[in-house]
Coordinates of C-alpha atoms in Angstrom, one line a residue:
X7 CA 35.3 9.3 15.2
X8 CA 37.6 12.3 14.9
X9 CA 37.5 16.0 15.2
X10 CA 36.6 17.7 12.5
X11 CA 39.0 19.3 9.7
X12 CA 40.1 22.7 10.5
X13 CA 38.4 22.2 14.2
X14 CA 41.3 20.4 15.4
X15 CA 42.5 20.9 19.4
X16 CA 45.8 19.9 19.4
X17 CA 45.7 20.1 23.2
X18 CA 43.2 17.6 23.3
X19 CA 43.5 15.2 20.1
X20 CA 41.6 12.2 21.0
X21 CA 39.1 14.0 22.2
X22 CA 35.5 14.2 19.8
X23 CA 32.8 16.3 19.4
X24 CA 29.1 15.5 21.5
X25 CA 26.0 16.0 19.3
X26 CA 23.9 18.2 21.3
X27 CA 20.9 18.3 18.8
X28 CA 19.9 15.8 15.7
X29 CA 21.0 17.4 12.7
X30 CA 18.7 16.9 9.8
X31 CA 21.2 15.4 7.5
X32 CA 22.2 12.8 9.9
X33 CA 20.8 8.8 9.6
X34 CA 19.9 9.4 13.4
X35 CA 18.0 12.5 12.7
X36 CA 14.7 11.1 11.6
X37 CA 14.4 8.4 14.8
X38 CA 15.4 11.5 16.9
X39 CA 13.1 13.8 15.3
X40 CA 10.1 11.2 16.1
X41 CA 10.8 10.3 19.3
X42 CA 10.9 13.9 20.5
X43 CA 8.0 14.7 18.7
X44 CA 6.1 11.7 20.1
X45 CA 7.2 12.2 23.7
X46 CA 5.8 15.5 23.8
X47 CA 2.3 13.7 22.0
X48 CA 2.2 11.8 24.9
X49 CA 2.5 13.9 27.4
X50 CA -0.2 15.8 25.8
X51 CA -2.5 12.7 26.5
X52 CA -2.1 11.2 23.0
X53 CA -0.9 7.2 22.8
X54 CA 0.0 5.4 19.8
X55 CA -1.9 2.7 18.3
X56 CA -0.8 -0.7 18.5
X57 CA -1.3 -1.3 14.5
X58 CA 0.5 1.8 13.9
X59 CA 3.4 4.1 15.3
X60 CA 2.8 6.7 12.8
X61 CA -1.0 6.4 14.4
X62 CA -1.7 8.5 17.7
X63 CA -4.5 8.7 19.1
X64 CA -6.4 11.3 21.9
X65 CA -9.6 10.0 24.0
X66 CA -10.7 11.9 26.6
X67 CA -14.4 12.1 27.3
X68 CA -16.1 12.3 24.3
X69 CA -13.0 13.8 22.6
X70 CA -11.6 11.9 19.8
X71 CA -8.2 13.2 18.2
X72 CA -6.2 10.6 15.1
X73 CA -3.0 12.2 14.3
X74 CA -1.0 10.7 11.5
X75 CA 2.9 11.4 11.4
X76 CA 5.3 11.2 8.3
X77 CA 8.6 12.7 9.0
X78 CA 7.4 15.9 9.5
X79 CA 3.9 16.1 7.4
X80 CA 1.3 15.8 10.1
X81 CA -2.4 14.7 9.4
X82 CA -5.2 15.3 12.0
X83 CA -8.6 15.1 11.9
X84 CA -11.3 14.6 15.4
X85 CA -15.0 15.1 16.3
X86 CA -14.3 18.6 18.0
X87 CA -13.2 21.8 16.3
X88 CA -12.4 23.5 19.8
X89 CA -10.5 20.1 20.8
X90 CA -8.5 20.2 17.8
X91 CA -7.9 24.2 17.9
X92 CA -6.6 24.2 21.7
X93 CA -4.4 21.2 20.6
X94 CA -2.6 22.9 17.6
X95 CA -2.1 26.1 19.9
X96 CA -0.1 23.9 22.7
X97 CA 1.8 22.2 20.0
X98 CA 2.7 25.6 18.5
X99 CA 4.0 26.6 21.5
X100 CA 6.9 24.4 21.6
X101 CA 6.9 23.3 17.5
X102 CA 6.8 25.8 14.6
X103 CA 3.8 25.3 13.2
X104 CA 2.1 25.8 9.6
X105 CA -1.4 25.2 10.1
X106 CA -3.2 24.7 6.3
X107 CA -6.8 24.1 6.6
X108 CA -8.4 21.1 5.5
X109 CA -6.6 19.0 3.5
X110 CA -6.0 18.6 0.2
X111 CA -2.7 17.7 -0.8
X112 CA -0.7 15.3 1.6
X113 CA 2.6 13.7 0.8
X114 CA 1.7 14.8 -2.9
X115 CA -1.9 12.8 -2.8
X116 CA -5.0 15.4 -4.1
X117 CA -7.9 14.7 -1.4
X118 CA -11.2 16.0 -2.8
X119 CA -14.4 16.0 -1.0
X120 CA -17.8 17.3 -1.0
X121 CA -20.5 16.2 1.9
X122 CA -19.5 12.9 2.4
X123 CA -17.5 11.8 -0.4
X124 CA -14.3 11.6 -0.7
X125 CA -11.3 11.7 -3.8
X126 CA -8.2 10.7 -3.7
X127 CA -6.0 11.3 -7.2
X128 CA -2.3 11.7 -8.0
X129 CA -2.9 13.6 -11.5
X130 CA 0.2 16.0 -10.7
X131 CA 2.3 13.3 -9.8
X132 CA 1.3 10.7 -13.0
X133 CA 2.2 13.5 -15.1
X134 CA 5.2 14.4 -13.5
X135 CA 6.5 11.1 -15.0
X136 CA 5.5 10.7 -18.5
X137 CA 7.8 14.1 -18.8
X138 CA 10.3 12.8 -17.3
X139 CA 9.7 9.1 -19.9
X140 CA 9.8 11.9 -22.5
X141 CA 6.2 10.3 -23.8
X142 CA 3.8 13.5 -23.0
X143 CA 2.7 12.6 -26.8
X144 CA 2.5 9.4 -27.0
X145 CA -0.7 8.0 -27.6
X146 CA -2.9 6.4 -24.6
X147 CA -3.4 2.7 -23.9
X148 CA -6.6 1.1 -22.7
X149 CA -4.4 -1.7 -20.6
X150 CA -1.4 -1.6 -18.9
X151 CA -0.3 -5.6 -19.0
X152 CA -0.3 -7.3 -22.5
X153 CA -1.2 -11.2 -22.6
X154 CA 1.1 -11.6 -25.6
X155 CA 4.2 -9.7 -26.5
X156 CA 5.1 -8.5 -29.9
X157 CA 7.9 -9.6 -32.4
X158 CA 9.1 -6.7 -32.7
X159 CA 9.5 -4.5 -30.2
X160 CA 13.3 -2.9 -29.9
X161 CA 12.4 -0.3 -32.2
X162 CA 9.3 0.3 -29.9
X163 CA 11.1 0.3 -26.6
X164 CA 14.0 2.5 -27.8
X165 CA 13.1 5.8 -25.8
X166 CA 13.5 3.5 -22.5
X167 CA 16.7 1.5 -23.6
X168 CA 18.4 3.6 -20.7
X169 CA 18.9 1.0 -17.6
X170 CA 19.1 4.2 -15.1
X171 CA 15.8 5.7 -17.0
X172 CA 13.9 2.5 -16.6
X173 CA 15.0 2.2 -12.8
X174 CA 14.3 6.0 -12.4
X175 CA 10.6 5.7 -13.4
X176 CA 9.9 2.1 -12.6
X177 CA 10.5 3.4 -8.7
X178 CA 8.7 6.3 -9.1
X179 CA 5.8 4.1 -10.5
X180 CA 5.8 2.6 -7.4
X181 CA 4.3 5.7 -5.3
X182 CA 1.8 6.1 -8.2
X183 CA -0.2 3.0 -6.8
X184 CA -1.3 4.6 -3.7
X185 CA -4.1 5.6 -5.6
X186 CA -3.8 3.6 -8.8
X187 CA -4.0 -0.2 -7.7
X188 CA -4.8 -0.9 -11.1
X189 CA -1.3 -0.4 -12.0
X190 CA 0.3 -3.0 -9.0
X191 CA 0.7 -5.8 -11.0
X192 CA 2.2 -4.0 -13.9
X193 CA 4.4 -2.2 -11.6
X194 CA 5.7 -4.9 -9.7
X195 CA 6.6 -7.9 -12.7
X196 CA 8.9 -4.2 -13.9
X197 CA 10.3 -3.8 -10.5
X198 CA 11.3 -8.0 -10.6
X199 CA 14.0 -6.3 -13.3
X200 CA 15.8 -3.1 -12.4
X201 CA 18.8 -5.3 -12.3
X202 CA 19.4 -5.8 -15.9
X203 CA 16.5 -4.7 -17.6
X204 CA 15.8 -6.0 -21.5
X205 CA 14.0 -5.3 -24.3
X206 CA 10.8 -6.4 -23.8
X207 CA 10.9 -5.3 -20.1
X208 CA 11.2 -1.5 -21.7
X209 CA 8.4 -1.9 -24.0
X210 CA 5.8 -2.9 -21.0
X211 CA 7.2 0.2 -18.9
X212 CA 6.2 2.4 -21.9
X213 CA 2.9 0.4 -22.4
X214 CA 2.3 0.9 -18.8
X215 CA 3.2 4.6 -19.4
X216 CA 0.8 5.0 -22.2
X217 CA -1.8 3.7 -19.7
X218 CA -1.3 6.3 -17.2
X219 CA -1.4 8.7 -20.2
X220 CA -5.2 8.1 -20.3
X221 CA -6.0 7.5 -16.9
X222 CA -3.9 10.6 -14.9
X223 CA -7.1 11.8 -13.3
X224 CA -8.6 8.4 -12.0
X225 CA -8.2 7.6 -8.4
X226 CA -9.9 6.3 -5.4
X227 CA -13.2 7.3 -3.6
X228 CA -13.9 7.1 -0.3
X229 CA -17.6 6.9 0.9
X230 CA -19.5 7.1 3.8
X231 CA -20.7 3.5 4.4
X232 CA -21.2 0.6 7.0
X233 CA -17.9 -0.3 8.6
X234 CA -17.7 -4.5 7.6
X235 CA -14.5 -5.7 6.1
X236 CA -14.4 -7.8 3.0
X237 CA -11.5 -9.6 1.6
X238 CA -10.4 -11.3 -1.9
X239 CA -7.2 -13.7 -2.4
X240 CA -5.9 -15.1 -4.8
X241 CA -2.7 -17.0 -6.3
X242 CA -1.7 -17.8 -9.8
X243 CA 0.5 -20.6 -9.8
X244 CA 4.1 -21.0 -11.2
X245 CA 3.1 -17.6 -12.8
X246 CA 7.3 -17.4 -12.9
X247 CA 8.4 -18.6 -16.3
X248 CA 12.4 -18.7 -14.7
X249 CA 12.2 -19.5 -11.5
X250 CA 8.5 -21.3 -11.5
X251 CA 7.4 -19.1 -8.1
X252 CA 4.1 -18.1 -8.1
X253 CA 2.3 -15.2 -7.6
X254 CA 0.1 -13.6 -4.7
X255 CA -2.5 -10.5 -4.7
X256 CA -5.3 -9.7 -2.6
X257 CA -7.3 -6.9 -1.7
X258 CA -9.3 -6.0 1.1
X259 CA -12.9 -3.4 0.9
X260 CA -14.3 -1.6 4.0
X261 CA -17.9 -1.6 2.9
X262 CA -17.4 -0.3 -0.5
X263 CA -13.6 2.0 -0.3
X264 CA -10.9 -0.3 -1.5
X265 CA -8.4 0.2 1.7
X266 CA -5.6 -2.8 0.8
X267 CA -4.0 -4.8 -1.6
X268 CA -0.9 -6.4 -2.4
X269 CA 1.0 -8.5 -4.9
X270 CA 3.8 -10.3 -4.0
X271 CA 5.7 -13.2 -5.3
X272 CA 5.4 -16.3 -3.3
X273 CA 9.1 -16.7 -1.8
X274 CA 8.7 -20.6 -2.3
X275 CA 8.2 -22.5 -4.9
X276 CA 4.4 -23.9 -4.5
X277 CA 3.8 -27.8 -5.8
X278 CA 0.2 -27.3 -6.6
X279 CA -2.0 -24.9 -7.7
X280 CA -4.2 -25.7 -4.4
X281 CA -0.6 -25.0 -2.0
X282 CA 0.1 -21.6 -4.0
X283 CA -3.9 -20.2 -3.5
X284 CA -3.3 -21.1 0.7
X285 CA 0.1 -19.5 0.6
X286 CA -2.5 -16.2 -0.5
X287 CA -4.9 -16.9 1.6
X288 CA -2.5 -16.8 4.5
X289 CA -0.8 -13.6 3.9
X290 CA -4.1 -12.0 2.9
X291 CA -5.2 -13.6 6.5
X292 CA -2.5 -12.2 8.2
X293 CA -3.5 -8.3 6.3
X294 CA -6.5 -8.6 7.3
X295 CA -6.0 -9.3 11.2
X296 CA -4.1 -6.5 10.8
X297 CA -7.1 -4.4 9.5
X298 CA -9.1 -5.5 12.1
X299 CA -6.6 -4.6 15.0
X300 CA -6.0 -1.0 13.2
X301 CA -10.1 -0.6 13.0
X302 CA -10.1 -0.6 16.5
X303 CA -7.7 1.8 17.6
X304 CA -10.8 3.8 15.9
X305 CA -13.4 2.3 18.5
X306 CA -14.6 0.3 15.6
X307 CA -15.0 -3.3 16.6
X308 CA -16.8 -5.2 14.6
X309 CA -18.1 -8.6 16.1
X310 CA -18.8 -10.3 12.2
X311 CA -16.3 -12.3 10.9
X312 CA -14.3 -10.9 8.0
X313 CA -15.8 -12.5 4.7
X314 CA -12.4 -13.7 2.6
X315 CA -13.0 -14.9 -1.2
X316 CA -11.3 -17.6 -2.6
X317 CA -12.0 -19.5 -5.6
X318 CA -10.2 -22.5 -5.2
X319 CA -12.2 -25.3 -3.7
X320 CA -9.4 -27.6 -2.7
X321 CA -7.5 -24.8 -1.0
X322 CA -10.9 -24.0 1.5
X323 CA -11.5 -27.7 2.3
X324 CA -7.8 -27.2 3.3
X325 CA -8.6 -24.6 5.9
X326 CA -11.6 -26.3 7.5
X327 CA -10.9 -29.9 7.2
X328 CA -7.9 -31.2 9.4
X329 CA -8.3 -34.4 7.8
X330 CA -5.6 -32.9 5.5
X331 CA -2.7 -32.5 8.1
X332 CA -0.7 -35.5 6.5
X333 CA -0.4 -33.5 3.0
X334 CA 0.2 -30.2 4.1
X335 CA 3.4 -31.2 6.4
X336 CA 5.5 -28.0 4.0
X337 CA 3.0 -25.6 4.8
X338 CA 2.1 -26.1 8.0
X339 CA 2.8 -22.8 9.6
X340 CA 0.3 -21.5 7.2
X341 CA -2.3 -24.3 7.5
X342 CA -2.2 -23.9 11.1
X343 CA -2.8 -20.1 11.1
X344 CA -5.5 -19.7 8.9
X345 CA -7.5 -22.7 10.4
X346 CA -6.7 -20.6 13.6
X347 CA -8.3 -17.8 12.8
X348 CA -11.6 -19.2 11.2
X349 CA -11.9 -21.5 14.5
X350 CA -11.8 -18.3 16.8
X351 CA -14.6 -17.6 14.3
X352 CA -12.3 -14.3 12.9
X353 CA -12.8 -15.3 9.9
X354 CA -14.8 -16.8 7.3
X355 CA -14.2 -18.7 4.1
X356 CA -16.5 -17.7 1.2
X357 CA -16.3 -19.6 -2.0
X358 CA -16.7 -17.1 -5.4
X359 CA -16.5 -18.2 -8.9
X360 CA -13.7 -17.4 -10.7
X361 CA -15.6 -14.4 -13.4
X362 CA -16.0 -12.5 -10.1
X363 CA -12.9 -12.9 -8.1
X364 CA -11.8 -9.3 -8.0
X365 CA -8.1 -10.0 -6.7
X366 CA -7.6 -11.5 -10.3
X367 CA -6.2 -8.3 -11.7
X368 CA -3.3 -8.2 -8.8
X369 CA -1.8 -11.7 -9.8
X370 CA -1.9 -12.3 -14.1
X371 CA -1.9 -9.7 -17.3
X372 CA -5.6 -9.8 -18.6
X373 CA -7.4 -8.7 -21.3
X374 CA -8.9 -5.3 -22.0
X375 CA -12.3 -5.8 -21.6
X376 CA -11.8 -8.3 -18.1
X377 CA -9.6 -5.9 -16.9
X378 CA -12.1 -3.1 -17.3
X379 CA -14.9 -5.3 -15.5
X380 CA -12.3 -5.7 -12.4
X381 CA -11.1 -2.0 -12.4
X382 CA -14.4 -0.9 -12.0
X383 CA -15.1 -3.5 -9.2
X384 CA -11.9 -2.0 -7.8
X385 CA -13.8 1.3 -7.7
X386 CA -11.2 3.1 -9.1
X387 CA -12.6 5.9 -11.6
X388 CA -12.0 9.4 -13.0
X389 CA -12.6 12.2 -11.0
X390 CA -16.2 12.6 -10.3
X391 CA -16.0 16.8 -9.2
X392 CA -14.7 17.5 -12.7

C-alpha cells in the first residue's frame, strides 16, 4: 500500500492511510456493509436462518418477523402490523430508511397480488432486452429450443454476429429466469458458448428472443395452498454431442407454486443412461433437503416425506436395493446419499411415466406442442390481473 498521490507526508513516507469506514466502491465494502447491518439485526432479537444468511428471522411470543437482505434492498413481511411498524422506527433510527409500502417491485421483479394470490412477472425487464437485441419487431415464436437446426441460418443470425452482443444478452437472459423457468434450458446450452460463440449459437439466442417477444407478461403465481413438497428429476444422457456429458434438471413444487429448478450439466461423463438419471436424482436430493431445512426456519415442518419423480426404473431399484453396491463402485458418494435419505424415511421414490415427467423441459429441446403441455404444468402463464 502507499499514500495516496498528492497526499504524500514526506515526514512520514512509509506510513499508510487506516480505513475508518467501508467505502462503497471498495471489494470489502459489501461484507462490511452486511455485517454491520446484521450485527445491529441481531441485537434487535433477529437470528439468521441456517439455510440462509440473506434470511433473518424475529420470534418472540407470537411475533413472527422474515427479513430478506440483498445488498441494501430489504424485504420484510410478519403476522403483526404494530410489530413490524415499531421495528422499522428502531432501524430508522440508526439506518436511513425509505419505507415503500407493500411490495411490488423488488430487485426489478413485478409482485402482484389480490387476496391470496400472488404474481410474479419481469415484463419491464424482458423488454428491456429485445431493445437492446435490436428485435422489438421481430416476429414472436411459440418455442424457444428447436429440435432441428436449419441449413441456412447465417443470413438469419446476422443481427447477433457480435461476440460481445451475444455475451451481453445471453447474461442478461440469465436473470430473466427468475420468473421464466421456461427459458432455463435455452438459456443455459447459450451460456455453454460465450467463449467463442458461432453461427448457429446466434440464431437460437434470437429464436429464444423471439420467444420472449410473445411471452413478456408470463410469470409465476404463487397461491395459498397446503405446505407438502413435491419434486421431479431428471437426466438426459450424453445429451453433449462434444464432450458426451449429460444433462441434469429438476424442479421442485410446494403444493402447487413452482419454488426450484435447475439444469446443470453433469461434470462427469455418465456410462449409462441409468448412472446419469442417479447423478439427478442426487443433486435434486441434495435441493430438496435444502428446501426442507429452509421451510423450517418458517416453523413449517412437515413430517411427510418429500415425493421425488423419476422415470427411470433401473435408476430407483438403484436407490432402494443395496444388492447393487458392486456396480455402482464410481458413484458411490451419490448412491450412498440418496439411499440415506429415503432410509431416514426423508424421502420417497415415486415412479412416473415418462409423458408426465414435468422436469423434461429443463434437460432436452422439445417440440411445440410438448413443450406447451409442460409449461403449463410448470404453472407459468400470462398475467391473470390484466
Amino acid at each position: 500500500m502507499r499514500q495516496p498521490k498528492g497526499f504524500e507526508d514526506p515526514a512520514y513516507s512509509n506510513h499508510v492511510c487506516l480505513l475508518r469506514k467501508a467505502l462503497f466502491g471498495l471489494k470489502q465494502a459489501l461484507r462490511q456493509w452486511y455485517t454491520t447491518f446484521c450485527n445491529h439485526l441481531f441485537s434487535l432479537g433477529f437470528s439468521p436462518s441456517k439455510a440462509d444468511p440473506s434470511l433473518l428471522i424475529f420470534h418472540q411470543g407470537h411475533t413472527k418477523m422474515f427479513l430478506l437482505i440483498y445488498v441494501d434492498d430489504i424485504l420484510i413481511t410478519d403476522n403483526n402490523k404494530d410489530a413490524i411498524s415499531t421495528f422499522l422506527h428502531q432501524l430508522n433510527q440508526t439506518f436511513a430508511l425509505k419505507h415503500l409500502g407493500s411490495a411490488n417491485h423488488f430487485l426489478g421483479i413485478r409482485i402482484q397480488h389480490k387476496q391470496d394470490k400472488y404474481f410474479m412477472s419481469q415484463e419491464s425487464y424482458a423488454i428491456s432486452i429485445i431493445q437492446q437485441a435490436n428485435l422489438i419487431n421481430c416476429n414472436s415464436a411459440a418455442n424457444p429450443s428447436c429440435t432441428k437446426l436449419q441449413v441456412d441460418i447465417a443470413m438469419e443470425s446476422a443481427t447477433l454476429s457480435d461476440p460481445m452482443t451475444y455475451q451481453k444478452i445471453t447474461g442478461a437472459l440469465q436473470y430473466l429466469t427468475i420468473t421464466h423457468p421456461d427459458i432455463a434450458y435455452a438459456v443455459n446450452t447459450l451460456s455453454q458458448h460465450m467463449h467463442a460463440p458461432q453461427s448457429d449459437h446466434n440464431f437460437l439466442l434470437k429464436r429464444l428472443i423471439r420467444y420472449i417477444k410473445g411471452t413478456t407478461n408470463f410469470g409465476l403465481p404463487i397461491n395459498k395452498s397446503d405446505l407438502h413438497l413435491t419434486t421431479y428429476s431428471d437426466g438426459d444422457w450424453a445429451s453433449d454431442p462434444i464432450n458426451r456429458k449429460s444433462t441434469s434438471g429438476y424442479c421442485t413444487f410446494l403444493s402447487s407454486t413452482l419454488v426450484s429448478w435447475t439444469v446443470k450439466k453433469q461434470t462427469t461423463i455418465s456410462r449409462s443412461s441409468t448412472e446419469s438419471e442417479y447423478r439427478a436424482l442426487a443433486a435434486s436430493t441434495a435441493d430438496t433437503i435444502w428446501l426442507k431445512r429452509l421451510l423450517s426456519g418458517f416453523f413449517i415442518t412437515p413430517n411427510d416425506p418429500v415425493d421425488l419423480h423419476c422415470d427411470n426404473t433401473s435408476a430407483i431399484a438403484l436407490a432402494i436395493n443395496p444388492v447393487y453396491h458392486a456396480i455402482t463402485k464410481h458413484i458411490e458418494i451419490d448412491h450412498r446419499f440418496v439411499r440415506e435419505h429415503i432410509s431416514n424415511n426423508l424421502l420417497r421414490l415415486v415412479p412416473i411415466k415418462t409423458e408426465d415427467k414435468i422436469a423434461d423441459i429443463f434437460t432436452k429441446p422439445l417440440s411445440t406442442p410438448r413443450f406447451k403441455k409442460l409449461r403449463d404444468k410448470l404453472t407459468i402463464s400470462s398475467d391473470p390481473f390484466v
